[in-house]
């Protein structure tokens, strides 16, 4: 959808910038080429508009209720072109609060959006696994060893109800045959003394009202039941003591345990991962089971093809080039549990988690110098219900960062208003983007972030001075969609400057002075 908006948006002012006063600035290197999409509104994927009242608090009073509820998510975004974005610039954008979806880079407008979103990152050198994280990792190791799930030891005797029922019936029948009225035998106490020995005090209860002296061991005939046999009965001091044979176990011996499962990690450039025939079906299964999206594999082939295009645009396409170069330098890399592969070139990668040849999870990662950014993660939902694969992926990837000397692991956005996204604040030594800096996300930090209305503040960066804003906008290189020429704002005719200046100034205001100075805007 945003591609269509960009196309119509950019071409609406092309006629005003085609006629320029001056020709080409040939000294501009065509790196970091982007097209601003501007500020926009859309339906929120987290609250589905239920928090639209917050997003409309600064809106005009005549805005319709329906408009606010369906377009309550506010953000600013731009498109990067080809593989032109340098990793260093994208790290700077991450630190400014931006994230990406394919080639589209965006930043929530937290002052007005329904669900404020704050970039959160984990300090790798400071991180140590919590008890919960260690438990998750150990549980997965037991799963790989094919060990049965741990369960508490049962308390009390084994279930011997069928033995008790048979012995009580045996005692009742024998005493009735000896002349004791059945009406006196409504309750037969029976105590288990050992796995093969039982005792009843019923004669002590009966002798108060009925003579029982005639009852002896000979009153009890031989008897067998199920896989048991009564081998001895004795009567002493009012107690009937019964010994039985242990049960005959006809169950065949259990088969030998299966060999341990093998976990293999595969690190592939995203474009190479996309060719794996098991990746897209796993993604669709995850989207269906976790987010209730229709599974295209249960529909038509055209639905599958459309879904694959969307998947590639979302999680395969990226603005970095070095991962493709890495393909020629030994990619893909494979390593097993307990190992960490060598650090690849900067770029976008898919980390496959494969158990005995079956793909169970894929992490989409941007590896950029001193930063690893988690873009997305999808997995086998049924397996994750038992093993918590999402948490396992974070633990493994932070361990990789430690081994590779990476200092920061970016988890994405922390969203206080969305229960599904609060888990990102559970990892220790994490810091959240806040008012132009980074705030440690502990109890003190959370308290600082809350305002009087218990809402998380927007945490926007400080505004840029208007004169500085105008000066930077004047110097930004502009590439026209109708030409490879690069010009400046001053090269446009008056009508062109009137239309383009607000676009440039908004871009500078959102990305900051230093980032804007590194970019070329394609209009």
Short mmCIF file of C-alpha atoms in Angstrom, two decimals:
data_model
loop_
_atom_site.label_atom_id
_atom_site.label_comp_id
_atom_site.label_asym_id
_atom_site.label_seq_id
_atom_site.Cartn_x
_atom_site.Cartn_y
_atom_site.Cartn_z
CA UNK A 1 0.00 0.00 0.00
CA UNK A 2 2.74 2.48 0.94
CA UNK A 3 4.42 1.92 -2.44
CA UNK A 4 1.30 3.16 -4.22
CA UNK A 5 1.13 6.17 -1.93
CA UNK A 6 4.77 7.01 -2.59
CA UNK A 7 4.31 6.73 -6.34
CA UNK A 8 1.33 9.08 -6.48
CA UNK A 9 2.84 11.41 -3.90
CA UNK A 10 6.20 11.92 -5.59
CA UNK A 11 4.81 12.30 -9.09
CA UNK A 12 2.38 14.99 -7.93
CA UNK A 13 5.18 17.56 -7.67
CA UNK A 14 7.54 16.34 -10.41
CA UNK A 15 6.29 18.95 -12.93
CA UNK A 16 7.46 21.70 -10.58
CA UNK A 17 10.97 20.32 -10.14
CA UNK A 18 11.68 19.28 -13.70
CA UNK A 19 12.38 22.84 -14.74
CA UNK A 20 15.51 23.79 -12.85
CA UNK A 21 17.74 26.78 -13.09
CA UNK A 22 20.95 24.85 -12.93
CA UNK A 23 22.20 21.47 -14.06
CA UNK A 24 23.96 18.63 -12.35
CA UNK A 25 26.04 18.56 -9.18
CA UNK A 26 28.42 15.76 -10.24
CA UNK A 27 30.25 15.52 -6.90
CA UNK A 28 27.46 13.72 -5.02
CA UNK A 29 28.06 10.03 -4.31
CA UNK A 30 24.81 8.12 -4.75
CA UNK A 31 24.73 6.42 -1.36
CA UNK A 32 21.81 6.66 1.07
CA UNK A 33 19.26 7.50 -1.65
CA UNK A 34 15.80 7.82 -0.10
CA UNK A 35 12.31 9.06 -0.98
CA UNK A 36 10.25 10.66 1.81
CA UNK A 37 6.75 9.26 2.19
CA UNK A 38 5.85 11.84 4.83
CA UNK A 39 3.68 11.51 7.91
CA UNK A 40 0.74 9.18 7.66
CA UNK A 41 -2.03 7.39 9.52
CA UNK A 42 -3.16 3.79 9.40
CA UNK A 43 -5.11 1.21 11.37
CA UNK A 44 -3.16 0.09 14.41
CA UNK A 45 -2.06 -3.55 14.39
CA UNK A 46 -1.73 -3.57 18.18
CA UNK A 47 -4.98 -2.09 19.51
CA UNK A 48 -7.07 -2.13 16.27
CA UNK A 49 -8.20 1.40 17.06
CA UNK A 50 -9.42 0.76 20.61
CA UNK A 51 -7.03 3.46 21.88
CA UNK A 52 -7.95 5.92 19.13
CA UNK A 53 -9.09 8.46 21.72
CA UNK A 54 -5.45 9.08 22.58
CA UNK A 55 -4.46 9.64 18.94
CA UNK A 56 -7.31 12.09 18.41
CA UNK A 57 -6.72 14.22 21.51
CA UNK A 58 -4.83 16.80 19.45
CA UNK A 59 -6.96 16.37 16.32
CA UNK A 60 -9.54 18.85 15.13
CA UNK A 61 -12.94 18.58 16.77
CA UNK A 62 -14.71 17.92 13.50
CA UNK A 63 -12.76 14.71 12.84
CA UNK A 64 -15.15 11.83 12.50
CA UNK A 65 -15.18 9.06 15.07
CA UNK A 66 -14.80 6.43 12.38
CA UNK A 67 -11.73 8.12 10.92
CA UNK A 68 -10.01 8.25 14.30
CA UNK A 69 -10.79 4.65 15.15
CA UNK A 70 -9.53 3.19 11.85
CA UNK A 71 -6.48 5.46 11.40
CA UNK A 72 -5.16 5.80 14.93
CA UNK A 73 -1.56 4.73 14.27
CA UNK A 74 0.62 7.70 13.27
CA UNK A 75 4.15 7.52 11.89
CA UNK A 76 6.69 9.13 9.57
CA UNK A 77 8.49 7.10 6.92
CA UNK A 78 10.64 7.04 3.81
CA UNK A 79 11.84 4.53 1.22
CA UNK A 80 15.45 3.55 0.63
CA UNK A 81 16.46 2.69 -2.93
CA UNK A 82 18.29 -0.43 -4.04
CA UNK A 83 21.21 -1.45 -1.81
CA UNK A 84 22.37 2.10 -1.25
CA UNK A 85 21.88 2.51 2.53
CA UNK A 86 25.10 2.30 4.51
CA UNK A 87 24.97 0.20 7.72
CA UNK A 88 26.44 3.11 9.69
CA UNK A 89 23.60 5.38 8.64
CA UNK A 90 20.96 2.78 9.51
CA UNK A 91 22.47 2.34 12.99
CA UNK A 92 22.15 6.11 13.40
CA UNK A 93 18.50 5.83 12.37
CA UNK A 94 17.97 3.03 14.91
CA UNK A 95 19.35 5.32 17.58
CA UNK A 96 16.92 7.96 16.38
CA UNK A 97 13.98 5.57 16.95
CA UNK A 98 13.49 4.25 13.38
CA UNK A 99 12.83 0.65 12.34
CA UNK A 100 12.45 -0.89 8.91
CA UNK A 101 10.09 -3.15 6.99
CA UNK A 102 11.98 -4.19 3.87
CA UNK A 103 13.09 -0.98 2.19
CA UNK A 104 10.57 1.13 4.12
CA UNK A 105 11.97 2.94 7.17
CA UNK A 106 9.57 4.44 9.68
CA UNK A 107 9.32 6.08 13.08
CA UNK A 108 6.12 6.23 15.17
CA UNK A 109 4.84 9.72 15.99
CA UNK A 110 4.58 8.97 19.69
CA UNK A 111 3.03 12.32 20.61
CA UNK A 112 -0.18 11.45 18.74
CA UNK A 113 -0.19 7.73 17.90
CA UNK A 114 -2.56 5.45 19.80
CA UNK A 115 0.16 3.06 21.01
CA UNK A 116 3.48 4.84 21.70
CA UNK A 117 6.43 2.70 20.62
CA UNK A 118 9.91 3.04 22.08
CA UNK A 119 13.05 1.54 20.59
CA UNK A 120 14.64 -0.82 23.15
CA UNK A 121 18.11 -2.32 23.11
CA UNK A 122 20.09 -4.68 25.32
CA UNK A 123 23.66 -4.01 26.45
CA UNK A 124 25.51 -7.21 25.53
CA UNK A 125 28.60 -6.75 27.79
CA UNK A 126 26.33 -6.13 30.81
CA UNK A 127 23.90 -8.99 30.10
CA UNK A 128 23.79 -12.17 32.17
CA UNK A 129 20.99 -14.73 31.71
CA UNK A 130 18.22 -14.60 34.29
CA UNK A 131 16.82 -17.67 36.06
CA UNK A 132 13.92 -17.70 33.59
CA UNK A 133 16.26 -17.53 30.59
CA UNK A 134 18.50 -20.32 31.94
CA UNK A 135 15.43 -22.47 32.59
CA UNK A 136 14.26 -21.92 29.01
CA UNK A 137 17.67 -22.90 27.59
CA UNK A 138 17.94 -26.00 29.81
CA UNK A 139 14.44 -27.11 28.87
CA UNK A 140 15.38 -26.97 25.20
CA UNK A 141 18.56 -28.99 25.87
CA UNK A 142 16.48 -31.71 27.56
CA UNK A 143 14.18 -31.70 24.55
CA UNK A 144 17.17 -32.30 22.28
CA UNK A 145 18.25 -35.21 24.49
CA UNK A 146 14.78 -36.73 24.02
CA UNK A 147 14.40 -36.81 27.81
CA UNK A 148 10.84 -37.18 29.11
CA UNK A 149 9.37 -34.02 30.60
CA UNK A 150 10.14 -33.58 34.26
CA UNK A 151 7.18 -34.17 36.55
CA UNK A 152 6.83 -34.21 40.33
CA UNK A 153 7.26 -37.56 42.07
CA UNK A 154 3.82 -38.97 42.97
CA UNK A 155 3.03 -38.97 46.65
CA UNK A 156 1.39 -41.77 48.63
CA UNK A 157 0.77 -45.40 47.68
CA UNK A 158 0.45 -46.61 44.14
CA UNK A 159 -3.09 -47.04 42.91
CA UNK A 160 -4.10 -50.50 44.27
CA UNK A 161 -7.86 -49.97 44.35
CA UNK A 162 -8.53 -53.10 42.26
CA UNK A 163 -6.52 -55.22 44.75
CA UNK A 164 -8.39 -53.75 47.70
CA UNK A 165 -11.78 -54.36 46.09
CA UNK A 166 -10.90 -58.00 45.39
CA UNK A 167 -9.58 -58.65 48.93
CA UNK A 168 -12.57 -56.99 50.62
CA UNK A 169 -14.91 -59.14 48.51
CA UNK A 170 -12.83 -62.22 49.42
CA UNK A 171 -12.99 -61.46 53.19
CA UNK A 172 -16.73 -60.76 53.02
CA UNK A 173 -17.44 -64.01 51.14
CA UNK A 174 -15.29 -66.12 53.49
CA UNK A 175 -16.84 -64.70 56.69
CA UNK A 176 -20.37 -65.09 55.31
CA UNK A 177 -19.61 -68.74 54.47
CA UNK A 178 -18.42 -69.16 58.07
CA UNK A 179 -21.81 -68.07 59.42
CA UNK A 180 -21.44 -64.36 60.07
CA UNK A 181 -24.48 -62.44 58.74
CA UNK A 182 -23.73 -60.29 55.73
CA UNK A 183 -25.61 -57.40 57.41
CA UNK A 184 -22.70 -57.20 59.87
CA UNK A 185 -20.15 -56.88 57.06
CA UNK A 186 -21.13 -53.58 55.52
CA UNK A 187 -17.72 -52.06 56.19
CA UNK A 188 -14.45 -54.00 55.97
CA UNK A 189 -11.37 -52.03 57.02
CA UNK A 190 -8.24 -52.96 55.08
CA UNK A 191 -4.69 -51.66 55.56
CA UNK A 192 -1.78 -52.13 53.21
CA UNK A 193 1.32 -53.11 55.19
CA UNK A 194 3.60 -53.80 52.23
CA UNK A 195 3.26 -54.27 48.45
CA UNK A 196 2.31 -57.94 49.07
CA UNK A 197 0.75 -57.81 52.55
CA UNK A 198 -2.64 -56.52 53.77
CA UNK A 199 -4.38 -56.65 57.20
CA UNK A 200 -8.01 -56.22 58.30
CA UNK A 201 -9.25 -55.49 61.84
CA UNK A 202 -12.84 -56.44 61.02
CA UNK A 203 -12.94 -59.26 63.67
CA UNK A 204 -12.12 -56.80 66.44
CA UNK A 205 -15.10 -54.73 65.33
CA UNK A 206 -17.44 -57.74 65.11
CA UNK A 207 -16.62 -59.43 68.43
CA UNK A 208 -18.46 -56.70 70.39
CA UNK A 209 -21.78 -57.95 69.00
CA UNK A 210 -21.08 -61.25 67.29
CA UNK A 211 -19.06 -64.34 68.29
CA UNK A 212 -15.98 -64.65 66.07
CA UNK A 213 -13.84 -67.15 67.95
CA UNK A 214 -14.66 -69.84 65.39
CA UNK A 215 -13.03 -67.87 62.61
CA UNK A 216 -9.58 -69.30 61.84
CA UNK A 217 -7.19 -69.37 58.90
CA UNK A 218 -9.00 -72.44 57.57
CA UNK A 219 -12.11 -70.26 57.12
CA UNK A 220 -10.35 -68.66 54.13
CA UNK A 221 -10.03 -70.86 51.03
CA UNK A 222 -7.35 -70.42 48.37
CA UNK A 223 -8.12 -67.62 45.92
CA UNK A 224 -6.64 -66.00 42.80
CA UNK A 225 -7.61 -62.81 41.03
CA UNK A 226 -6.20 -60.83 38.13
CA UNK A 227 -2.42 -61.48 38.18
CA UNK A 228 -2.38 -62.09 41.96
CA UNK A 229 -2.69 -65.21 44.14
CA UNK A 230 -3.34 -65.43 47.89
CA UNK A 231 -0.55 -67.56 49.28
CA UNK A 232 -1.26 -67.30 53.02
CA UNK A 233 -4.01 -66.15 55.44
CA UNK A 234 -3.51 -65.99 59.21
CA UNK A 235 -5.89 -64.90 61.99
CA UNK A 236 -4.29 -63.46 65.12
CA UNK A 237 -5.55 -61.16 67.88
CA UNK A 238 -8.61 -60.13 65.87
CA UNK A 239 -6.63 -59.36 62.72
CA UNK A 240 -6.90 -61.11 59.36
CA UNK A 241 -3.47 -61.00 57.70
CA UNK A 242 -3.27 -61.79 54.00
CA UNK A 243 -0.16 -62.32 51.91
CA UNK A 244 -0.35 -62.26 48.12
CA UNK A 245 2.08 -62.91 45.31
CA UNK A 246 3.56 -59.89 43.57
CA UNK A 247 1.86 -59.08 40.24
CA UNK A 248 3.12 -60.82 37.16
CA UNK A 249 4.48 -58.15 34.75
CA UNK A 250 3.79 -59.29 31.23
CA UNK A 251 4.74 -55.94 29.74
CA UNK A 252 7.61 -56.23 27.25
CA UNK A 253 10.74 -54.23 28.10
CA UNK A 254 10.67 -50.68 26.76
CA UNK A 255 12.52 -50.01 23.53
CA UNK A 256 15.87 -48.26 23.82
CA UNK A 257 15.58 -44.46 23.93
CA UNK A 258 15.96 -42.69 20.60
CA UNK A 259 19.29 -41.01 19.92
CA UNK A 260 19.57 -37.33 20.88
CA UNK A 261 18.19 -34.85 18.39
CA UNK A 262 20.62 -32.70 16.47
CA UNK A 263 20.21 -28.92 16.41
CA UNK A 264 21.89 -27.11 13.55
CA UNK A 265 22.06 -23.36 12.98
CA UNK A 266 22.25 -21.99 9.46
CA UNK A 267 23.11 -18.34 8.88
CA UNK A 268 22.12 -17.23 5.37
CA UNK A 269 21.76 -13.91 3.55
CA UNK A 270 18.05 -13.12 3.42
CA UNK A 271 17.79 -13.57 -0.36
CA UNK A 272 19.31 -17.06 -0.10
CA UNK A 273 17.03 -18.01 2.80
CA UNK A 274 14.02 -16.99 0.71
CA UNK A 275 14.86 -19.78 -1.75
CA UNK A 276 14.54 -22.47 0.95
CA UNK A 277 11.16 -24.17 0.30
CA UNK A 278 10.48 -24.64 4.04
CA UNK A 279 10.82 -20.98 5.06
CA UNK A 280 7.68 -19.41 3.60
CA UNK A 281 5.34 -22.24 4.73
CA UNK A 282 6.69 -21.89 8.30
CA UNK A 283 6.08 -18.13 8.14
CA UNK A 284 2.50 -18.63 6.92
CA UNK A 285 1.81 -21.22 9.62
CA UNK A 286 3.13 -18.81 12.26
CA UNK A 287 1.06 -15.90 10.97
CA UNK A 288 -2.02 -18.10 10.96
CA UNK A 289 -1.60 -19.61 14.44
CA UNK A 290 -0.27 -16.50 16.23
CA UNK A 291 -1.90 -13.60 14.38
CA UNK A 292 -4.99 -15.38 12.98
CA UNK A 293 -4.10 -14.53 9.38
CA UNK A 294 -5.56 -16.83 6.70
CA UNK A 295 -3.03 -19.47 5.66
CA UNK A 296 -2.58 -19.15 1.87
CA UNK A 297 -1.51 -22.81 1.62
CA UNK A 298 -5.08 -23.75 2.50
CA UNK A 299 -6.41 -21.59 -0.33
CA UNK A 300 -5.22 -21.20 -3.92
CA UNK A 301 -1.83 -21.17 -5.62
CA UNK A 302 -2.28 -17.51 -6.50
CA UNK A 303 -2.79 -16.74 -2.81
CA UNK A 304 0.48 -18.52 -2.03
CA UNK A 305 2.31 -16.53 -4.71
CA UNK A 306 0.88 -13.21 -3.47
CA UNK A 307 1.85 -14.11 0.09
CA UNK A 308 5.40 -14.95 -1.03
CA UNK A 309 5.73 -11.54 -2.68
CA UNK A 310 4.60 -9.84 0.55
CA UNK A 311 6.94 -12.00 2.61
CA UNK A 312 9.92 -11.09 0.42
CA UNK A 313 9.05 -7.39 0.55
CA UNK A 314 8.73 -7.55 4.34
CA UNK A 315 11.59 -9.80 5.49
CA UNK A 316 13.89 -10.47 2.52
CA UNK A 317 14.35 -7.19 0.68
CA UNK A 318 16.71 -4.84 2.51
CA UNK A 319 18.78 -1.74 1.79
CA UNK A 320 22.20 -3.31 2.53
CA UNK A 321 24.61 -4.81 -0.01
CA UNK A 322 27.36 -6.56 1.98
CA UNK A 323 25.32 -9.68 2.84
CA UNK A 324 25.15 -10.50 -0.88
CA UNK A 325 28.90 -10.12 -1.11
CA UNK A 326 29.26 -12.48 1.86
CA UNK A 327 27.51 -15.21 -0.13
CA UNK A 328 30.68 -15.54 -2.17
CA UNK A 329 32.81 -15.81 1.00
CA UNK A 330 31.60 -19.09 2.48
CA UNK A 331 27.87 -18.52 3.02
CA UNK A 332 25.72 -20.12 4.21
CA UNK A 333 27.43 -20.89 7.52
CA UNK A 334 26.38 -23.91 9.57
CA UNK A 335 27.20 -24.59 13.21
CA UNK A 336 25.80 -26.87 15.88
CA UNK A 337 24.55 -26.36 19.44
CA UNK A 338 27.38 -25.21 21.67
CA UNK A 339 29.15 -23.54 18.75
CA UNK A 340 29.14 -19.97 17.44
CA UNK A 341 29.92 -19.36 13.79
CA UNK A 342 32.24 -16.63 12.59
CA UNK A 343 30.83 -13.13 12.26
CA UNK A 344 29.61 -12.34 8.72
CA UNK A 345 29.77 -9.11 6.77
CA UNK A 346 27.27 -6.38 7.58
CA UNK A 347 23.82 -6.99 6.14
CA UNK A 348 20.48 -8.75 6.58
CA UNK A 349 20.53 -12.46 7.45
CA UNK A 350 18.13 -15.24 8.35
CA UNK A 351 19.22 -17.53 11.18
CA UNK A 352 17.62 -20.97 10.72
CA UNK A 353 17.09 -23.26 13.72
CA UNK A 354 16.93 -26.82 12.33
CA UNK A 355 16.17 -29.88 14.51
CA UNK A 356 16.89 -33.23 12.82
CA UNK A 357 16.51 -31.64 9.41
CA UNK A 358 13.22 -29.88 10.26
CA UNK A 359 13.09 -26.07 10.27
CA UNK A 360 11.51 -24.96 13.56
CA UNK A 361 12.40 -21.25 13.76
CA UNK A 362 13.79 -18.37 11.68
CA UNK A 363 15.22 -15.14 13.12
CA UNK A 364 15.58 -12.20 10.73
CA UNK A 365 18.64 -10.21 11.81
CA UNK A 366 20.41 -7.06 10.67
CA UNK A 367 24.09 -7.43 11.58
CA UNK A 368 25.67 -3.98 11.36
CA UNK A 369 29.09 -3.40 12.90
CA UNK A 370 28.64 -3.10 16.68
CA UNK A 371 24.89 -3.74 16.43
CA UNK A 372 22.61 -6.74 15.90
CA UNK A 373 19.00 -5.74 15.27
CA UNK A 374 16.22 -8.32 15.54
CA UNK A 375 13.84 -7.57 12.68
CA UNK A 376 11.37 -10.45 13.13
CA UNK A 377 11.13 -14.02 14.37
CA UNK A 378 8.73 -16.79 13.34
CA UNK A 379 8.58 -20.39 14.50
CA UNK A 380 6.65 -23.61 14.97
CA UNK A 381 3.86 -22.44 17.28
CA UNK A 382 3.03 -25.90 18.66
CA UNK A 383 6.65 -26.51 19.66
CA UNK A 384 7.00 -23.01 21.09
CA UNK A 385 4.01 -23.54 23.38
CA UNK A 386 6.21 -26.06 25.20
CA UNK A 387 9.68 -24.59 24.73
CA UNK A 388 9.19 -20.79 24.42
CA UNK A 389 11.20 -20.47 21.21
CA UNK A 390 10.94 -16.67 21.13
CA UNK A 391 12.85 -16.29 24.41
CA UNK A 392 15.28 -18.99 23.32
CA UNK A 393 16.11 -17.03 20.16
CA UNK A 394 16.99 -13.90 22.17
CA UNK A 395 19.29 -15.88 24.50
CA UNK A 396 21.08 -17.55 21.57
CA UNK A 397 21.48 -14.34 19.58
CA UNK A 398 22.85 -12.38 22.54
CA UNK A 399 25.36 -15.20 23.06
CA UNK A 400 26.36 -14.79 19.40
CA UNK A 401 26.78 -11.06 19.96
CA UNK A 402 29.11 -11.76 22.91
CA UNK A 403 31.21 -14.11 20.82
CA UNK A 404 31.41 -11.67 17.90
CA UNK A 405 32.17 -8.60 20.02
CA UNK A 406 28.87 -6.89 19.22
CA UNK A 407 27.92 -4.36 21.90
CA UNK A 408 24.18 -3.84 21.37
CA UNK A 409 21.25 -6.13 20.60
CA UNK A 410 18.16 -4.21 19.42
CA UNK A 411 14.86 -5.91 20.28
CA UNK A 412 12.59 -3.59 18.30
CA UNK A 413 9.81 -1.53 19.89
CA UNK A 414 8.63 -1.75 23.48
CA UNK A 415 4.88 -0.98 23.60
CA UNK A 416 3.49 -0.55 27.10
CA UNK A 417 -0.14 -0.53 25.93
CA UNK A 418 0.20 -3.91 24.15
CA UNK A 419 0.53 -6.97 26.36
CA UNK A 420 2.12 -9.03 23.56
CA UNK A 421 4.97 -6.52 23.23
CA UNK A 422 5.78 -5.98 26.93
CA UNK A 423 7.97 -9.09 26.98
CA UNK A 424 10.73 -7.02 25.36
CA UNK A 425 11.17 -5.19 28.64
CA UNK A 426 11.81 -8.42 30.59
CA UNK A 427 15.47 -8.83 29.59
CA UNK A 428 18.03 -7.40 31.96
CA UNK A 429 20.31 -4.45 31.20
CA UNK A 430 18.00 -3.04 28.56
CA UNK A 431 17.72 0.63 27.62
CA UNK A 432 14.81 2.43 26.00
CA UNK A 433 14.93 5.44 23.63
CA UNK A 434 13.77 8.40 25.67
CA UNK A 435 13.80 12.15 25.00
CA UNK A 436 16.82 12.09 22.72
CA UNK A 437 18.83 9.65 24.86
CA UNK A 438 18.71 6.17 26.40
CA UNK A 439 17.10 5.35 29.74
CA UNK A 440 17.78 2.10 31.59
CA UNK A 441 14.55 0.13 31.58
CA UNK A 442 14.37 -0.85 35.23
CA UNK A 443 11.69 0.01 37.77
CA UNK A 444 13.13 3.48 38.28
CA UNK A 445 13.23 4.06 34.53
CA UNK A 446 9.65 2.89 34.04
CA UNK A 447 8.47 5.21 36.77
CA UNK A 448 10.28 8.13 35.17
CA UNK A 449 8.57 7.47 31.83
CA UNK A 450 5.04 7.70 33.19
CA UNK A 451 3.22 11.00 33.19
CA UNK A 452 0.39 12.19 35.42
CA UNK A 453 -2.18 10.31 33.35
CA UNK A 454 -0.19 7.05 33.59
CA UNK A 455 0.52 7.20 29.85
CA UNK A 456 4.00 6.59 28.49
CA UNK A 457 5.29 9.91 27.23
CA UNK A 458 6.16 10.31 23.61
CA UNK A 459 9.90 10.73 24.23
CA UNK A 460 10.47 12.66 20.99
CA UNK A 461 13.82 14.24 20.13
CA UNK A 462 14.32 17.93 20.77
CA UNK A 463 13.12 20.16 17.88
CA UNK A 464 15.66 21.71 15.51
CA UNK A 465 16.01 25.46 15.33
CA UNK A 466 13.99 26.78 12.32
CA UNK A 467 16.95 28.64 10.81
CA UNK A 468 19.14 25.54 11.12
CA UNK A 469 16.33 23.45 9.63
CA UNK A 470 16.10 25.73 6.60
CA UNK A 471 19.86 25.82 6.12
CA UNK A 472 20.21 22.03 6.13
CA UNK A 473 17.24 21.62 3.78
CA UNK A 474 18.96 23.96 1.29
CA UNK A 475 22.02 21.68 1.17
CA UNK A 476 20.33 18.29 0.74
CA UNK A 477 21.05 16.77 -2.70
CA UNK A 478 17.92 16.01 -4.73
CA UNK A 479 17.66 13.40 -7.50
CA UNK A 480 14.78 13.88 -9.89
CA UNK A 481 12.71 10.85 -10.88
CA UNK A 482 12.98 11.90 -14.52
CA UNK A 483 16.76 12.17 -14.52
CA UNK A 484 19.98 10.99 -12.91
CA UNK A 485 20.88 14.62 -12.31
CA UNK A 486 21.39 15.81 -8.72
CA UNK A 487 20.42 19.33 -7.74
CA UNK A 488 19.81 21.49 -4.67
CA UNK A 489 16.70 23.29 -3.49
CA UNK A 490 18.02 26.58 -4.81
CA UNK A 491 18.11 25.12 -8.33
CA UNK A 492 14.31 24.74 -8.42
CA UNK A 493 11.93 27.32 -9.73
CA UNK A 494 9.82 29.23 -7.15
CA UNK A 495 6.84 26.88 -7.39
CA UNK A 496 9.15 23.86 -7.06
CA UNK A 497 10.81 25.32 -3.94
CA UNK A 498 7.41 26.05 -2.43
CA UNK A 499 6.36 22.42 -2.79
CA UNK A 500 9.65 20.67 -2.01
CA UNK A 501 10.91 22.76 0.95
CA UNK A 502 8.30 21.44 3.46
CA UNK A 503 9.17 17.88 2.40
CA UNK A 504 12.87 18.45 2.99
CA UNK A 505 12.37 20.24 6.28
CA UNK A 506 10.09 17.53 7.64
CA UNK A 507 12.69 14.94 6.65
CA UNK A 508 15.44 16.85 8.46
CA UNK A 509 13.25 17.31 11.52
CA UNK A 510 12.46 13.58 11.74
CA UNK A 511 15.89 12.08 11.00
CA UNK A 512 18.09 14.79 12.52
CA UNK A 513 20.76 17.07 11.12
CA UNK A 514 23.64 14.60 10.84
CA UNK A 515 21.62 11.87 9.15
CA UNK A 516 19.96 14.29 6.72
CA UNK A 517 23.37 15.58 5.65
CA UNK A 518 24.34 12.03 4.58
CA UNK A 519 21.28 11.42 2.39
CA UNK A 520 20.24 12.06 -1.21
CA UNK A 521 16.48 12.56 -1.66
CA UNK A 522 14.93 11.07 -4.76
CA UNK A 523 11.71 12.88 -5.75
#
